[in-house]
mmCIF file of C-alpha atoms in Angstrom:
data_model
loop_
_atom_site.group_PDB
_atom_site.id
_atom_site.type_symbol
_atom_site.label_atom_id
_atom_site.label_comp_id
_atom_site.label_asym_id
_atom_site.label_seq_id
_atom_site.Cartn_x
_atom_site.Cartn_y
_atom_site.Cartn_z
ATOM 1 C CA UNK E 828 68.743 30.619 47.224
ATOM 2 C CA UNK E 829 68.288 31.404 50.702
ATOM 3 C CA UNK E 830 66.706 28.475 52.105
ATOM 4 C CA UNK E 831 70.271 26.975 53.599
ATOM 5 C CA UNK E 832 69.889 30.221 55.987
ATOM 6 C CA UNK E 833 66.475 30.706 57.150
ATOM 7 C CA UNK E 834 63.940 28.659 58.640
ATOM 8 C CA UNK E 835 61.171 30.601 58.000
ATOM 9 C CA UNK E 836 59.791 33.534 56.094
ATOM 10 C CA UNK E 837 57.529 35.722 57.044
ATOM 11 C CA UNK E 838 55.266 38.223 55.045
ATOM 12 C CA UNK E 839 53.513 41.814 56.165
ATOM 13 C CA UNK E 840 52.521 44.871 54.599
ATOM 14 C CA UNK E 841 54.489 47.809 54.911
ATOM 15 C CA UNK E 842 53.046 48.980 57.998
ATOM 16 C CA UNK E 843 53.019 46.458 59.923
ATOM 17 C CA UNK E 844 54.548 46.175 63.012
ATOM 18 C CA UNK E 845 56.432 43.530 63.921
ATOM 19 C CA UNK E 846 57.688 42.610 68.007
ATOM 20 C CA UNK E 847 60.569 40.818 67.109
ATOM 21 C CA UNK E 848 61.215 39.077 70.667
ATOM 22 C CA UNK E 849 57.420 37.283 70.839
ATOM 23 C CA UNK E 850 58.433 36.374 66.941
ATOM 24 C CA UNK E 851 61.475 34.904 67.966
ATOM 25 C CA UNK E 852 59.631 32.907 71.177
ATOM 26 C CA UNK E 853 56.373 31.612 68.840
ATOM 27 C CA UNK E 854 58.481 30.081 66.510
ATOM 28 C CA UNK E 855 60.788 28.367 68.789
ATOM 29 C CA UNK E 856 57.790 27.562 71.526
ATOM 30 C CA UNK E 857 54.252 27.487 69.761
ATOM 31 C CA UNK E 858 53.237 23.830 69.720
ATOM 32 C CA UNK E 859 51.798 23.893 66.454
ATOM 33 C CA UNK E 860 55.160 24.605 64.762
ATOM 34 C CA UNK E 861 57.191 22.541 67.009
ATOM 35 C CA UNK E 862 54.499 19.905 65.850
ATOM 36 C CA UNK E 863 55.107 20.705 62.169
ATOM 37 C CA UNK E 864 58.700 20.664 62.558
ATOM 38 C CA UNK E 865 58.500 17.306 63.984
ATOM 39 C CA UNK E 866 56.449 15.997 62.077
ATOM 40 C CA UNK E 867 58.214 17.619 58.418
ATOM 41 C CA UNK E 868 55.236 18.866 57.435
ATOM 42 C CA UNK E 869 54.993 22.457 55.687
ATOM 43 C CA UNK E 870 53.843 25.670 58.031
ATOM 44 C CA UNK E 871 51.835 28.397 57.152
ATOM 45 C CA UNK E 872 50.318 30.928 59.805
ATOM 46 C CA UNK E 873 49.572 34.131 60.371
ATOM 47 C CA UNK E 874 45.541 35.809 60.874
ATOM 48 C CA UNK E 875 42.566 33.695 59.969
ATOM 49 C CA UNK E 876 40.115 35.118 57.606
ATOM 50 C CA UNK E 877 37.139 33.404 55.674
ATOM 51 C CA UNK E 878 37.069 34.329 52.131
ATOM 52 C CA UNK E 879 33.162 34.734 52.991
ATOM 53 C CA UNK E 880 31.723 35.401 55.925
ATOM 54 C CA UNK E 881 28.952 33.466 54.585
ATOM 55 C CA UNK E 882 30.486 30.289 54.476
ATOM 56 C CA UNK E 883 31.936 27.391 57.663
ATOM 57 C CA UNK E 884 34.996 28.384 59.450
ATOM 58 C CA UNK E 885 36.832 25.482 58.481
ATOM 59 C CA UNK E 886 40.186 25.896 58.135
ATOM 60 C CA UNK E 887 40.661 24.640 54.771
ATOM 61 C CA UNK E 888 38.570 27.973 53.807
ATOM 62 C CA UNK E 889 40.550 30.258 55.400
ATOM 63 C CA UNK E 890 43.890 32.763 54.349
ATOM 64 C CA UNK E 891 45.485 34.847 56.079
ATOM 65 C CA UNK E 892 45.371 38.526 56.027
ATOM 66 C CA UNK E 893 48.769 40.082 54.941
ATOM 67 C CA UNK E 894 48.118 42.951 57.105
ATOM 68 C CA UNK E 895 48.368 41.341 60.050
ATOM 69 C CA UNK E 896 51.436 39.097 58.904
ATOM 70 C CA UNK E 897 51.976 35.223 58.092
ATOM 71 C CA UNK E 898 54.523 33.090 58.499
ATOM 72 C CA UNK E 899 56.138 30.131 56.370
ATOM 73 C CA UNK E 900 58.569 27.407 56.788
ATOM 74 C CA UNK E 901 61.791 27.762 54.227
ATOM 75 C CA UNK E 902 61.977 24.013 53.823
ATOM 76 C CA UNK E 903 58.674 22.775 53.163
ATOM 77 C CA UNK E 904 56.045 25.285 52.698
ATOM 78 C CA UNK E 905 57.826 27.482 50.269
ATOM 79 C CA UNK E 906 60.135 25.014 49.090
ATOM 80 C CA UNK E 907 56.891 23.107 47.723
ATOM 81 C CA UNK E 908 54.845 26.544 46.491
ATOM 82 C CA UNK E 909 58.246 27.614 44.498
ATOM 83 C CA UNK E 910 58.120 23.566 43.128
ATOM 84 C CA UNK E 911 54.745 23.650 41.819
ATOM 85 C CA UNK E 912 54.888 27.101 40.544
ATOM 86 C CA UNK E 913 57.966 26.348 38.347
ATOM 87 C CA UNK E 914 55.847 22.998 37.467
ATOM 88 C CA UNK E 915 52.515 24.410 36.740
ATOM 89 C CA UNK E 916 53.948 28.329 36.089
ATOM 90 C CA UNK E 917 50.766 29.303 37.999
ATOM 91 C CA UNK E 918 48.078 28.314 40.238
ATOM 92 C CA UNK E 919 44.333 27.846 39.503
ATOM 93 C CA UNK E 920 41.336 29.638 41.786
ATOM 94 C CA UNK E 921 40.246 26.628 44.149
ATOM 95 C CA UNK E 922 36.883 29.044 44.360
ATOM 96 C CA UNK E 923 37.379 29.347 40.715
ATOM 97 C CA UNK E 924 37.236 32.860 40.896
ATOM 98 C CA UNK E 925 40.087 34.788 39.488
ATOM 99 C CA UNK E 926 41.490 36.441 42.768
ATOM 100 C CA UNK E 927 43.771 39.463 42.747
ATOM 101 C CA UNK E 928 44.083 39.793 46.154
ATOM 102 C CA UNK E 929 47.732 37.880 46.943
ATOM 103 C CA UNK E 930 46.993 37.162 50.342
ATOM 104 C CA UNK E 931 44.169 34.968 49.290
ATOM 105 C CA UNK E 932 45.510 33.829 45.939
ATOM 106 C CA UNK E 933 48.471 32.384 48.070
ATOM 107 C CA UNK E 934 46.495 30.935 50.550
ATOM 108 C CA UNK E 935 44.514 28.920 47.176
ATOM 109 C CA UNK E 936 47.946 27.957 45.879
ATOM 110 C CA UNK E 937 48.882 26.598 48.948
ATOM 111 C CA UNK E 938 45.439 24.703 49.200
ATOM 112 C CA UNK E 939 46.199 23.490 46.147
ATOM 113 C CA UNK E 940 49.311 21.755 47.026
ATOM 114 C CA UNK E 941 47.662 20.156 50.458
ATOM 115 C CA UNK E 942 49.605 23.075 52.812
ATOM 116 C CA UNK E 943 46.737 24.203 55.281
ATOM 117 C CA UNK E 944 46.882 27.074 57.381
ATOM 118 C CA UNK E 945 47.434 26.451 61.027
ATOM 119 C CA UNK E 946 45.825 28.222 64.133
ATOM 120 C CA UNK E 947 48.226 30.844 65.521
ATOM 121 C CA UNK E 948 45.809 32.231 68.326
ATOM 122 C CA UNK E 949 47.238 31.866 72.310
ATOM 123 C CA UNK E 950 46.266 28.103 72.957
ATOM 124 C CA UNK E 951 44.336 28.952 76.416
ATOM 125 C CA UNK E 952 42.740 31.951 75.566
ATOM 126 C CA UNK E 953 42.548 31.696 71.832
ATOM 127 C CA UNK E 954 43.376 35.359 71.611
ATOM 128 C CA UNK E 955 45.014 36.478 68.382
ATOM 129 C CA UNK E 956 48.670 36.449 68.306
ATOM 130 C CA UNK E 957 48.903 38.629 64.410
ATOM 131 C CA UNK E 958 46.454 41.455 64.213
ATOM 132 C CA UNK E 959 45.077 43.208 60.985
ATOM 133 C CA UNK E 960 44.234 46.448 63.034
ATOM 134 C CA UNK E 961 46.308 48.552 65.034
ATOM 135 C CA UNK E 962 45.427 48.119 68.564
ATOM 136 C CA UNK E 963 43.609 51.285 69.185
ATOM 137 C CA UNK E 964 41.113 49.722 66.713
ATOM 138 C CA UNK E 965 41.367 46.375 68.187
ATOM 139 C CA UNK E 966 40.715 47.465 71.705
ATOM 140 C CA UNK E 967 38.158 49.693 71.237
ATOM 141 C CA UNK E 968 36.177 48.224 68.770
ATOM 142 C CA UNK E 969 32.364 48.313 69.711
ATOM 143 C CA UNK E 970 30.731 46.237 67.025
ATOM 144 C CA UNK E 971 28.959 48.905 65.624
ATOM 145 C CA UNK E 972 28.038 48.222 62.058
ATOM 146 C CA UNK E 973 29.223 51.733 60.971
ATOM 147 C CA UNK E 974 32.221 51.351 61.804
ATOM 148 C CA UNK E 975 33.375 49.316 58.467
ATOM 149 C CA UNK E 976 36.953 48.491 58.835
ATOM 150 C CA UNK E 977 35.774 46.866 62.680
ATOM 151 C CA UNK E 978 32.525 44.765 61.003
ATOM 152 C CA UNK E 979 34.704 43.669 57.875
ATOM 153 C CA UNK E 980 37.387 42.220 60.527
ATOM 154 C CA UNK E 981 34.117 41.459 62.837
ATOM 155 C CA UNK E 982 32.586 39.448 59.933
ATOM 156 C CA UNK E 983 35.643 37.543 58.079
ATOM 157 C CA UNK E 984 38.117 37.217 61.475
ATOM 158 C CA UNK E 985 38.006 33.296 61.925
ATOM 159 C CA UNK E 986 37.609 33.380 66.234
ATOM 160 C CA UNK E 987 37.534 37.207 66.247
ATOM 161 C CA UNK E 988 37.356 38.134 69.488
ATOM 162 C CA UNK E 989 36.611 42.244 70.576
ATOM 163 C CA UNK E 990 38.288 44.129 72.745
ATOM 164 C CA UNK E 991 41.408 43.481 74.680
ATOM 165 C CA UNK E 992 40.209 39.984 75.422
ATOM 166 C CA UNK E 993 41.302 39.256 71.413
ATOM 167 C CA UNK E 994 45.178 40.370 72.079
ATOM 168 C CA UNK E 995 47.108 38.092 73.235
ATOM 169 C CA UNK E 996 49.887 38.848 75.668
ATOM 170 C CA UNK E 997 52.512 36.889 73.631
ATOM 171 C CA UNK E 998 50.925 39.044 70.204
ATOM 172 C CA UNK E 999 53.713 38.951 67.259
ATOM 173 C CA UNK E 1000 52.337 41.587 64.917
ATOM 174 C CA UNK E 1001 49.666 44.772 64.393
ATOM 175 C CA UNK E 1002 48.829 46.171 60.915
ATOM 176 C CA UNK E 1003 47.942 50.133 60.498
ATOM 177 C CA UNK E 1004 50.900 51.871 62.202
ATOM 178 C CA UNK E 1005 52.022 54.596 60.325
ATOM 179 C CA UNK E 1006 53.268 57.113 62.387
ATOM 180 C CA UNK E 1007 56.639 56.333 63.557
ATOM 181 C CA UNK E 1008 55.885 58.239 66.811
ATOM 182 C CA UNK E 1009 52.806 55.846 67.420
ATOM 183 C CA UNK E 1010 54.759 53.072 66.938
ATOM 184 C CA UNK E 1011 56.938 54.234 70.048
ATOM 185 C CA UNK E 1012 53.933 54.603 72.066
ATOM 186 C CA UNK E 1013 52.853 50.974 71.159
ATOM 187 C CA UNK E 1014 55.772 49.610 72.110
ATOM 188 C CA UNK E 1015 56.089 51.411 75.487
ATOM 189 C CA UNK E 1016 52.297 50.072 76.093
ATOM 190 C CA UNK E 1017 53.892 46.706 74.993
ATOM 191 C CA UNK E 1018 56.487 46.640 76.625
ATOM 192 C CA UNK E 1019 54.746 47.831 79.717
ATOM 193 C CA UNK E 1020 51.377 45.919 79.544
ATOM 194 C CA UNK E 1021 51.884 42.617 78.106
#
């Protein structure tokens, strides 16, 4: 109903925090959606994850973490999910797994209609531009197999990258902020750093 309004769409959990002005610049300057736009082609980005760390990092295996945020286009992307799911009324497990995760089952539905996910990290640096951690984490992440949140992101993170060398300057979005307060802080360091 709303696809006459918006271009895109995007998706996070509910604390997530989103800087609105690098938004609003990656999805009028990043060349991969200028390229899809061009092109008419359906865009879906956000965080790369494998589904197991196990297995290639192709990008046909990958989803993206809800967490951290993704992003689709209104008029192709969705438009075609919202087709074949009023088509097919659901979607079937390309692993053949029955997922309940709906980052992952979306990412499957998409596959399933040819939409692949595209690489959102900075194009020189390939540091992430949507982060599943809050940047405390990020930053000062060691590697240290004990620390489980940092090896799950350390093992299924498609290019992960530690430390502050894996934020991007131009960085759109950071999952785990709760405290409102924080959030001020990370914007100041934002606003001031990057």
């Amino acid at each position: 109903q709303y696809s006459h309004e918006f271009e895109y769409v995007f998706f996070s959990d509910d604390d997530t925090y989103a800087i609105v002005p690098n938004l609003v610049h990656f999805l009028h300057n990043d060349v991969s959606i200028q390229l899809s736009r061009d092109l008419g082609v359906a865009y879906y980005g956000g965080r790369p994850m494998r589904r197991d760390h196990n297995v290639s990092s192709e990008w046909y295996d990958q989803y993206y973490h809800s967490g951290g945020g993704y992003i689709m286009d209104m008029h192709h992307a969705l438009k075609e999910l919202v087709t074949h799911l009023s088509v097919s009324g659901t979607c079937h497990s390309a692993s053949g797994v029955d997922n309940t995760h709906g980052d992952i089952l979306l990412a499957e539905c998409l596959l399933e209609i040819g939409i692949v996910p595209f690489d959102t990290r900075h194009p020189v640096t390939l540091a992430h531009r949507f982060h599943h951690n809050e940047p405390n984490h990020i930053v000062l992440y060691s590697g240290d197999s004990d620390d489980i949140g940092g090896n799950f992101y350390a093992l299924y993170s498609l290019g992960f990258i530690s430390g502050v060398d894996g934020v991007a300057s131009d960085s759109v979005m950071f999952h785990g902020l709760k405290n409102p307060y924080y959030l001020y802080n990370i914007k100041f360091y934002l606003d001031d750093c990057l």
